Amino acid sequence: MSNTFMHNIFLLSILLFQFLGIVKIDAKVPAVIVFGDSSVDAGNNNYIRTVLRSNFKPYGRDFAGGKPTGRFSNGKVPTDFISEAFGLKPTIPAYLDIKYNISDFATGVTFASAGSGYDNATSDVLSVIPLWKELEYYKEYQKKLAAYQGENAAKQTISEALHLMSLGTNDFLENYYSSPPGGRSSQYTIRQFEDFLIGIAGNFIKELYGLGARKISMGGLVPMGCLPLERTTNFMSGNECLQRYNDVALEFNDKLKNLAVKLNKELPGIRLVFSNPYYIFMSIVRRPSTFGFEVASVACCATGLFEMGYACNENNMFTCTDATKYVFWDAFHPTEKTNQIIANYVVKHFLAQFLS
Ligand SMILES: *[C@@H]1O[C@H](CO)[C@@H](O)[C@H](O)[C@H]1NC(C)=O
Ligand SMILES: *[C@@H]1O[C@H](CO)[C@@H](O)[C@H](O)[C@H]1NC(C)=O
């Protein structure tokens, strides 16, 4: 009697153990797969014909080895920190980087291209990789992964991998608000353009889902009116943040959030989260000293005065010596320290559900 009892307990613990084991495997993220723009590019643009690159000094100054990689920062980008937080490698390689192959990409890869956006017309501005092409590369990647891991293991990797999307800023700043005559701003009102982009985002997520992805994060926009480049153009109002652009970011983020609610209902088994960096970014810009920064209005690299474009390069005599005091590295991109704060915040508040 007591033997049977013990035996049952024993069986029960084995079942429980297996059950917990399975739960753990299910929740694990074996790879982080990234789509987007310069916020998460790790050097794909070095391998295409575009002027939009950052593979020269002083970019990468504080990266391991002090090397410029094509990341638009002095060090790591947010997705590098997210990968690390998930117990994966500390940096995510660019898919087109010839130094890496599928054995590296199996645990993380970025298809992102600086200057890209949801709209094809955005990537056309500087001849960078459009979002549909990032998806083509992803399909090619899946084939390589299947050859490397085996068909079934690769399918499992894809369904458990965390897919991150980070784009949209260029659609507004480089495309809509910089439209030539006949461009997007004469075709659409800003509301209509937002809806146009949301339509593309929804289709993109459905495509990812159709290809087996289940864990997906849609990154929201930062207060893009506070980027040094935009503040510089706001000299009539003392170089304050451009409220108009921040309002568009808030409005677009709301629409992304609604899209997530809708697709989570529509697509069985999907876990789609809207990761919102807006408020943490705004806190950093408004109260930089709280986060240990000294400067938020101008960038470390380039003077911050009338810098029209990506003016950061080695000939710039005014590049700051300590980037940890600056929120922004160049006129458009945060420093590594800012990227780390934002990544930590996003992991804690939006991605934590995928951690355990
Ligand atoms: C990837 O590259 C490493 C060396 O860089 C090599 O040892 C390995 O065989 C390569 N793997 C594949 C699957 O090509
Ligand atoms: C973008 O371009 C691709 C390739 O030409 C095309 O298949 C796709 O439909 C275009 N997207 C939109 C929203 O027009």
Tab-separated table of C-alpha atoms and ligand atoms in Angstrom:
chain	number	residue	atom	x	y	z
A	1	MET	CA	0.000	0.000	0.000
A	2	SER	CA	2.644	2.461	1.009
A	3	ASN	CA	4.774	1.098	-1.835
A	4	THR	CA	2.009	1.823	-4.347
A	5	PHE	CA	1.619	5.268	-2.847
A	6	MET	CA	5.306	6.013	-3.196
A	7	HIS	CA	5.269	4.596	-6.686
A	8	ASN	CA	2.409	6.896	-7.643
A	9	ILE	CA	4.220	9.873	-6.181
A	10	PHE	CA	7.263	8.827	-8.149
A	11	LEU	CA	5.273	8.630	-11.404
A	12	LEU	CA	3.592	11.889	-10.636
A	13	SER	CA	6.919	13.640	-10.131
A	14	ILE	CA	8.223	12.251	-13.394
A	15	LEU	CA	5.136	13.507	-15.193
A	16	LEU	CA	5.405	16.849	-13.463
A	17	PHE	CA	9.090	17.030	-14.253
A	18	GLN	CA	8.444	16.269	-17.913
A	19	PHE	CA	5.599	18.718	-17.999
A	20	LEU	CA	7.731	21.487	-16.527
A	21	GLY	CA	10.526	20.491	-18.863
A	22	ILE	CA	8.260	20.855	-21.872
A	23	VAL	CA	6.904	24.159	-20.661
A	24	LYS	CA	10.430	25.411	-20.285
A	25	ILE	CA	11.417	24.346	-23.799
A	26	ASP	CA	8.263	25.930	-25.189
A	27	ALA	CA	9.025	29.246	-23.565
A	28	LYS	CA	12.648	29.346	-24.565
A	29	VAL	CA	13.794	31.766	-27.252
A	30	PRO	CA	16.481	30.026	-29.341
A	31	ALA	CA	17.062	32.963	-31.696
A	32	VAL	CA	16.364	36.667	-32.116
A	33	ILE	CA	15.452	37.638	-35.676
A	34	VAL	CA	15.381	41.312	-36.591
A	35	PHE	CA	13.748	43.422	-39.309
A	36	GLY	CA	13.914	47.185	-39.653
A	37	ASP	CA	16.028	50.282	-40.188
A	38	SER	CA	19.207	51.925	-38.844
A	39	SER	CA	18.003	51.511	-35.266
A	40	VAL	CA	18.776	47.779	-35.625
A	41	ASP	CA	21.040	47.425	-38.695
A	42	ALA	CA	24.386	45.799	-37.891
A	43	GLY	CA	26.075	46.389	-41.238
A	44	ASN	CA	23.809	45.110	-44.031
A	45	ASN	CA	24.200	48.436	-45.820
A	46	ASN	CA	27.959	47.799	-46.141
A	47	TYR	CA	27.063	45.179	-48.742
A	48	ILE	CA	24.668	47.134	-50.929
A	49	ARG	CA	24.990	50.186	-53.169
A	50	THR	CA	23.969	53.071	-50.940
A	51	VAL	CA	25.614	56.124	-49.454
A	52	LEU	CA	23.834	55.471	-46.163
A	53	ARG	CA	26.585	53.705	-44.230
A	54	SER	CA	28.403	53.993	-40.937
A	55	ASN	CA	31.336	51.661	-41.464
A	56	PHE	CA	33.892	54.359	-40.761
A	57	LYS	CA	35.285	56.069	-37.682
A	58	PRO	CA	34.212	57.292	-35.207
A	59	TYR	CA	31.180	54.950	-35.479
A	60	GLY	CA	31.790	51.872	-33.353
A	61	ARG	CA	34.327	53.729	-31.209
A	62	ASP	CA	33.096	51.999	-28.054
A	63	PHE	CA	32.210	48.687	-29.721
A	64	ALA	CA	34.271	45.576	-28.884
A	65	GLY	CA	37.579	46.100	-30.669
A	66	GLY	CA	36.701	49.761	-31.333
A	67	LYS	CA	35.623	48.836	-34.831
A	68	PRO	CA	32.976	50.488	-36.998
A	69	THR	CA	30.608	47.697	-38.041
A	70	GLY	CA	27.815	49.517	-39.790
A	71	ARG	CA	25.858	50.008	-36.586
A	72	PHE	CA	24.700	53.625	-36.357
A	73	SER	CA	26.050	54.192	-32.869
A	74	ASN	CA	29.266	54.383	-30.902
A	75	GLY	CA	28.584	50.836	-29.702
A	76	LYS	CA	25.781	48.322	-29.622
A	77	VAL	CA	22.212	48.783	-30.875
A	78	PRO	CA	19.133	47.873	-28.762
A	79	THR	CA	18.631	44.435	-30.327
A	80	ASP	CA	22.184	43.439	-29.314
A	81	PHE	CA	21.217	44.097	-25.697
A	82	ILE	CA	17.909	42.258	-26.119
A	83	SER	CA	19.739	39.187	-27.455
A	84	GLU	CA	22.030	39.296	-24.449
A	85	ALA	CA	19.070	39.618	-22.056
A	86	PHE	CA	17.652	36.405	-23.529
A	87	GLY	CA	20.886	34.568	-22.756
A	88	LEU	CA	21.948	34.566	-26.398
A	89	LYS	CA	25.034	36.138	-27.961
A	90	PRO	CA	25.950	39.754	-27.073
A	91	THR	CA	25.678	41.044	-30.650
A	92	ILE	CA	23.409	40.115	-33.561
A	93	PRO	CA	25.226	39.804	-36.900
A	94	ALA	CA	24.005	41.299	-40.180
A	95	TYR	CA	22.680	38.750	-42.650
A	96	LEU	CA	24.756	40.096	-45.551
A	97	ASP	CA	27.995	40.206	-43.535
A	98	ILE	CA	30.346	37.748	-45.201
A	99	LYS	CA	32.206	37.101	-41.926
A	100	TYR	CA	29.249	35.091	-40.642
A	101	ASN	CA	27.383	32.007	-41.783
A	102	ILE	CA	24.310	29.998	-40.820
A	103	SER	CA	25.956	28.568	-37.702
A	104	ASP	CA	26.078	32.161	-36.366
A	105	PHE	CA	22.698	33.182	-37.772
A	106	ALA	CA	20.961	30.168	-36.219
A	107	THR	CA	20.835	31.993	-32.870
A	108	GLY	CA	20.244	35.504	-34.189
A	109	VAL	CA	20.339	37.566	-37.338
A	110	THR	CA	19.351	41.024	-38.526
A	111	PHE	CA	17.936	41.766	-41.971
A	112	ALA	CA	17.567	45.453	-41.119
A	113	SER	CA	18.799	48.149	-43.454
A	114	ALA	CA	19.475	51.742	-42.439
A	115	GLY	CA	17.104	54.113	-44.218
A	116	SER	CA	14.407	51.499	-44.722
A	117	GLY	CA	10.746	51.753	-43.773
A	118	TYR	CA	7.342	50.175	-44.237
A	119	ASP	CA	6.757	52.044	-47.502
A	120	ASN	CA	8.708	50.995	-50.622
A	121	ALA	CA	9.105	54.689	-51.430
A	122	THR	CA	11.086	55.141	-48.187
A	123	SER	CA	13.789	52.625	-49.060
A	124	ASP	CA	13.919	54.131	-52.561
A	125	VAL	CA	15.067	57.501	-51.165
A	126	LEU	CA	18.576	56.221	-50.400
A	127	SER	CA	18.515	52.927	-52.359
A	128	VAL	CA	18.465	50.678	-49.323
A	129	ILE	CA	16.846	47.283	-48.688
A	130	PRO	CA	13.039	47.536	-48.763
A	131	LEU	CA	10.990	45.626	-46.206
A	132	TRP	CA	9.698	43.150	-48.807
A	133	LYS	CA	13.330	42.313	-49.647
A	134	GLU	CA	14.148	41.803	-45.963
A	135	LEU	CA	11.361	39.227	-46.017
A	136	GLU	CA	12.860	37.552	-49.110
A	137	TYR	CA	16.172	37.270	-47.243
A	138	TYR	CA	14.286	35.768	-44.303
A	139	LYS	CA	12.810	33.076	-46.586
A	140	GLU	CA	16.299	32.304	-47.879
A	141	TYR	CA	17.503	32.158	-44.260
A	142	GLN	CA	14.790	29.634	-43.384
A	143	LYS	CA	16.001	27.366	-46.202
A	144	LYS	CA	19.585	27.575	-44.943
A	145	LEU	CA	18.407	26.935	-41.395
A	146	ALA	CA	16.514	23.826	-42.515
A	147	ALA	CA	19.634	22.510	-44.248
A	148	TYR	CA	21.717	23.261	-41.150
A	149	GLN	CA	19.395	22.068	-38.339
A	150	GLY	CA	17.107	19.699	-40.218
A	151	GLU	CA	13.594	20.499	-41.395
A	152	ASN	CA	11.737	19.860	-38.119
A	153	ALA	CA	14.281	21.429	-35.789
A	154	ALA	CA	14.374	24.526	-38.001
A	155	LYS	CA	10.577	24.801	-37.907
A	156	GLN	CA	10.715	24.619	-34.125
A	157	THR	CA	13.459	27.250	-33.973
A	158	ILE	CA	11.363	29.608	-36.090
A	159	SER	CA	8.193	29.118	-34.054
A	160	GLU	CA	10.059	29.768	-30.797
A	161	ALA	CA	12.341	32.544	-32.051
A	162	LEU	CA	11.641	36.132	-31.098
A	163	HIS	CA	11.009	38.255	-34.186
A	164	LEU	CA	11.614	41.966	-33.669
A	165	MET	CA	10.495	44.783	-35.967
A	166	SER	CA	11.945	48.284	-35.551
A	167	LEU	CA	11.080	50.782	-38.265
A	168	GLY	CA	8.758	53.632	-39.247
A	169	THR	CA	10.712	56.793	-38.419
A	170	ASN	CA	12.123	57.074	-41.938
A	171	ASP	CA	8.663	56.709	-43.471
A	172	PHE	CA	7.770	60.016	-41.869
A	173	LEU	CA	11.029	61.968	-41.713
A	174	GLU	CA	12.886	60.823	-44.835
A	175	ASN	CA	9.848	60.138	-46.972
A	176	TYR	CA	6.548	61.861	-46.103
A	177	TYR	CA	7.869	65.130	-44.682
A	178	SER	CA	10.658	65.320	-47.268
A	179	SER	CA	8.443	64.448	-50.236
A	180	PRO	CA	9.281	65.894	-53.630
A	181	PRO	CA	6.298	67.310	-55.577
A	182	GLY	CA	3.963	64.424	-56.425
A	183	GLY	CA	5.402	62.380	-53.531
A	184	ARG	CA	3.594	60.797	-50.611
A	185	SER	CA	2.566	64.092	-48.985
A	186	SER	CA	0.642	65.109	-52.086
A	187	GLN	CA	-0.949	61.653	-52.384
A	188	TYR	CA	-1.987	61.173	-48.757
A	189	THR	CA	-2.943	63.244	-45.746
A	190	ILE	CA	-0.816	62.306	-42.736
A	191	ARG	CA	-3.691	60.192	-41.279
A	192	GLN	CA	-4.106	58.358	-44.574
A	193	PHE	CA	-0.365	57.774	-44.774
A	194	GLU	CA	-0.350	56.318	-41.248
A	195	ASP	CA	-3.141	53.934	-42.246
A	196	PHE	CA	-1.274	53.013	-45.418
A	197	LEU	CA	1.775	52.056	-43.305
A	198	ILE	CA	-0.380	50.142	-40.814
A	199	GLY	CA	-1.783	48.129	-43.718
A	200	ILE	CA	1.769	47.206	-44.777
A	201	ALA	CA	2.731	46.340	-41.186
A	202	GLY	CA	-0.319	44.051	-40.880
A	203	ASN	CA	0.470	42.256	-44.139
A	204	PHE	CA	4.091	41.848	-43.093
A	205	ILE	CA	3.092	40.216	-39.817
A	206	LYS	CA	0.676	37.899	-41.617
A	207	GLU	CA	3.521	36.874	-43.922
A	208	LEU	CA	5.796	36.166	-40.930
A	209	TYR	CA	2.990	34.156	-39.359
A	210	GLY	CA	2.491	32.202	-42.587
A	211	LEU	CA	6.208	31.373	-42.521
A	212	GLY	CA	5.920	29.932	-39.014
A	213	ALA	CA	6.812	32.869	-36.764
A	214	ARG	CA	4.734	33.048	-33.554
A	215	LYS	CA	6.576	35.388	-31.190
A	216	ILE	CA	6.671	38.858	-32.700
A	217	SER	CA	7.385	42.316	-31.302
A	218	MET	CA	6.336	45.414	-33.221
A	219	GLY	CA	8.472	48.331	-32.101
A	220	GLY	CA	6.762	51.713	-31.796
A	221	LEU	CA	8.149	55.094	-32.746
A	222	VAL	CA	10.284	57.214	-30.437
A	223	PRO	CA	9.438	60.941	-30.051
A	224	MET	CA	10.984	61.682	-33.419
A	225	GLY	CA	10.533	65.434	-33.036
A	226	CYS	CA	13.245	65.294	-30.350
A	227	LEU	CA	15.982	63.887	-32.580
A	228	PRO	CA	18.794	66.498	-32.798
A	229	LEU	CA	18.331	66.746	-36.564
A	230	GLU	CA	14.718	67.818	-36.128
A	231	ARG	CA	15.461	70.121	-33.210
A	232	THR	CA	18.071	71.892	-35.331
A	233	THR	CA	15.414	72.750	-37.902
A	234	ASN	CA	13.225	74.156	-35.123
A	235	PHE	CA	15.383	77.261	-34.599
A	236	MET	CA	12.328	79.517	-34.592
A	237	SER	CA	11.315	77.957	-31.280
A	238	GLY	CA	14.673	77.780	-29.567
A	239	ASN	CA	15.528	74.319	-30.895
A	240	GLU	CA	12.816	72.647	-28.857
A	241	CYS	CA	11.407	69.250	-29.832
A	242	LEU	CA	9.021	69.447	-32.781
A	243	GLN	CA	5.628	68.773	-31.206
A	244	ARG	CA	4.025	68.080	-34.581
A	245	TYR	CA	6.319	65.083	-35.193
A	246	ASN	CA	5.903	63.785	-31.653
A	247	ASP	CA	2.123	63.912	-32.058
A	248	VAL	CA	2.381	61.844	-35.235
A	249	ALA	CA	4.538	59.317	-33.380
A	250	LEU	CA	1.950	59.028	-30.600
A	251	GLU	CA	-0.879	58.654	-33.080
A	252	PHE	CA	0.966	56.035	-35.130
A	253	ASN	CA	1.893	54.101	-31.982
A	254	ASP	CA	-1.792	53.973	-31.036
A	255	LYS	CA	-2.581	52.475	-34.410
A	256	LEU	CA	0.203	49.886	-34.023
A	257	LYS	CA	-1.205	48.969	-30.632
A	258	ASN	CA	-4.684	48.480	-32.104
A	259	LEU	CA	-3.196	46.397	-34.908
A	260	ALA	CA	-1.601	44.113	-32.299
A	261	VAL	CA	-4.946	43.637	-30.532
A	262	LYS	CA	-6.657	42.829	-33.833
A	263	LEU	CA	-4.027	40.349	-35.103
A	264	ASN	CA	-3.797	38.561	-31.739
A	265	LYS	CA	-7.518	37.781	-32.150
A	266	GLU	CA	-7.244	36.887	-35.814
A	267	LEU	CA	-4.186	34.620	-35.920
A	268	PRO	CA	-4.373	31.537	-33.647
A	269	GLY	CA	-1.259	30.882	-31.585
A	270	ILE	CA	0.422	34.196	-32.388
A	271	ARG	CA	1.950	36.208	-29.543
A	272	LEU	CA	2.286	39.678	-30.973
A	273	VAL	CA	3.363	42.481	-28.674
A	274	PHE	CA	3.564	46.192	-29.268
A	275	SER	CA	6.837	47.354	-27.700
A	276	ASN	CA	6.560	51.034	-26.955
A	277	PRO	CA	9.823	52.988	-26.494
A	278	TYR	CA	8.142	56.434	-26.653
A	279	TYR	CA	7.795	57.267	-22.973
A	280	ILE	CA	11.161	55.989	-21.760
A	281	PHE	CA	12.804	57.864	-24.638
A	282	MET	CA	10.898	61.031	-23.724
A	283	SER	CA	11.925	60.676	-20.066
A	284	ILE	CA	15.568	60.460	-21.101
A	285	VAL	CA	15.311	63.530	-23.349
A	286	ARG	CA	13.354	65.558	-20.760
A	287	ARG	CA	15.370	64.549	-17.702
A	288	PRO	CA	18.756	63.381	-18.988
A	289	SER	CA	20.533	63.838	-15.647
A	290	THR	CA	18.222	61.283	-13.999
A	291	PHE	CA	19.837	58.724	-16.275
A	292	GLY	CA	23.379	60.035	-15.863
A	293	PHE	CA	23.480	62.068	-19.071
A	294	GLU	CA	24.596	65.685	-19.459
A	295	VAL	CA	23.452	66.511	-22.989
A	296	ALA	CA	20.238	65.641	-24.839
A	297	SER	CA	19.718	68.466	-27.333
A	298	VAL	CA	22.763	67.972	-29.535
A	299	ALA	CA	24.699	64.876	-30.576
A	300	CYS	CA	28.136	63.687	-29.482
A	301	CYS	CA	29.327	63.407	-33.055
A	302	ALA	CA	28.694	66.565	-35.100
A	303	THR	CA	28.057	69.944	-33.585
A	304	GLY	CA	24.295	69.829	-33.519
A	305	LEU	CA	24.152	73.115	-35.378
A	306	PHE	CA	22.557	73.024	-38.808
A	307	GLU	CA	23.565	69.431	-39.282
A	308	MET	CA	21.463	68.482	-42.235
A	309	GLY	CA	21.989	64.792	-42.657
A	310	TYR	CA	24.342	62.255	-41.213
A	311	ALA	CA	27.216	64.632	-40.552
A	312	CYS	CA	29.194	62.330	-38.262
A	313	ASN	CA	32.618	61.363	-39.580
A	314	GLU	CA	36.268	61.359	-38.683
A	315	ASN	CA	36.850	64.899	-39.940
A	316	ASN	CA	34.455	66.280	-37.405
A	317	MET	CA	36.643	68.111	-34.928
A	318	PHE	CA	33.968	68.561	-32.310
A	319	THR	CA	33.131	64.952	-31.535
A	320	CYS	CA	32.746	64.560	-27.791
A	321	THR	CA	35.256	62.462	-25.881
A	322	ASP	CA	32.835	60.709	-23.527
A	323	ALA	CA	29.716	59.417	-25.285
A	324	THR	CA	28.198	58.206	-22.003
A	325	LYS	CA	27.350	61.842	-21.226
A	326	TYR	CA	25.286	62.168	-24.413
A	327	VAL	CA	21.829	60.840	-25.220
A	328	PHE	CA	22.553	61.024	-28.953
A	329	TRP	CA	25.537	59.778	-30.860
A	330	ASP	CA	24.785	61.452	-34.190
A	331	ALA	CA	21.980	63.754	-35.313
A	332	PHE	CA	19.620	60.827	-35.770
A	333	HIS	CA	20.802	57.972	-33.534
A	334	PRO	CA	21.182	57.343	-29.797
A	335	THR	CA	24.417	56.462	-28.056
A	336	GLU	CA	25.065	52.916	-26.876
A	337	LYS	CA	24.141	53.935	-23.340
A	338	THR	CA	20.729	55.212	-24.457
A	339	ASN	CA	20.229	52.047	-26.522
A	340	GLN	CA	20.940	49.942	-23.444
A	341	ILE	CA	18.467	51.832	-21.250
A	342	ILE	CA	15.748	51.515	-23.891
A	343	ALA	CA	16.480	47.822	-24.512
A	344	ASN	CA	16.344	47.030	-20.789
A	345	TYR	CA	13.058	48.883	-20.487
A	346	VAL	CA	11.533	47.100	-23.489
A	347	VAL	CA	12.638	43.681	-22.213
A	348	LYS	CA	11.230	44.350	-18.761
A	349	HIS	CA	7.913	45.879	-19.828
A	350	PHE	CA	7.039	44.168	-23.102
A	351	LEU	CA	9.215	41.134	-23.807
A	352	ALA	CA	9.415	39.589	-20.321
A	353	GLN	CA	6.580	37.208	-21.207
A	354	PHE	CA	8.976	35.461	-23.617
A	355	LEU	CA	11.754	35.111	-21.023
A	356	SER	CA	10.340	32.294	-18.918
B	1	LIG	C1	30.815	28.633	-40.588
B	1	LIG	O1	32.095	29.231	-40.472
B	1	LIG	C2	32.966	28.530	-39.571
B	1	LIG	C3	34.281	29.282	-39.485
B	1	LIG	O2	34.131	30.631	-39.625
B	1	LIG	C4	33.202	27.125	-40.074
B	1	LIG	O3	34.004	26.418	-39.120
B	1	LIG	C5	31.871	26.408	-40.221
B	1	LIG	O4	32.082	25.143	-40.812
B	1	LIG	C6	30.916	27.222	-41.090
B	1	LIG	N1	29.621	26.557	-41.036
B	1	LIG	C7	28.842	26.354	-42.092
B	1	LIG	C8	27.571	25.614	-41.836
B	1	LIG	O5	29.141	26.736	-43.191
B	2	LIG	C1	6.547	47.009	-52.723
B	2	LIG	O1	7.305	46.469	-53.809
B	2	LIG	C2	7.188	45.069	-53.974
B	2	LIG	C3	8.133	44.623	-55.081
B	2	LIG	O2	7.957	45.360	-56.219
B	2	LIG	C4	5.734	44.717	-54.300
B	2	LIG	O3	5.591	43.329	-54.396
B	2	LIG	C5	4.841	45.245	-53.161
B	2	LIG	O4	3.499	45.025	-53.486
B	2	LIG	C6	5.081	46.723	-52.928
B	2	LIG	N1	4.336	47.138	-51.756
B	2	LIG	C7	3.391	48.079	-51.776
B	2	LIG	C8	2.672	48.343	-50.523
B	2	LIG	O5	3.147	48.737	-52.774
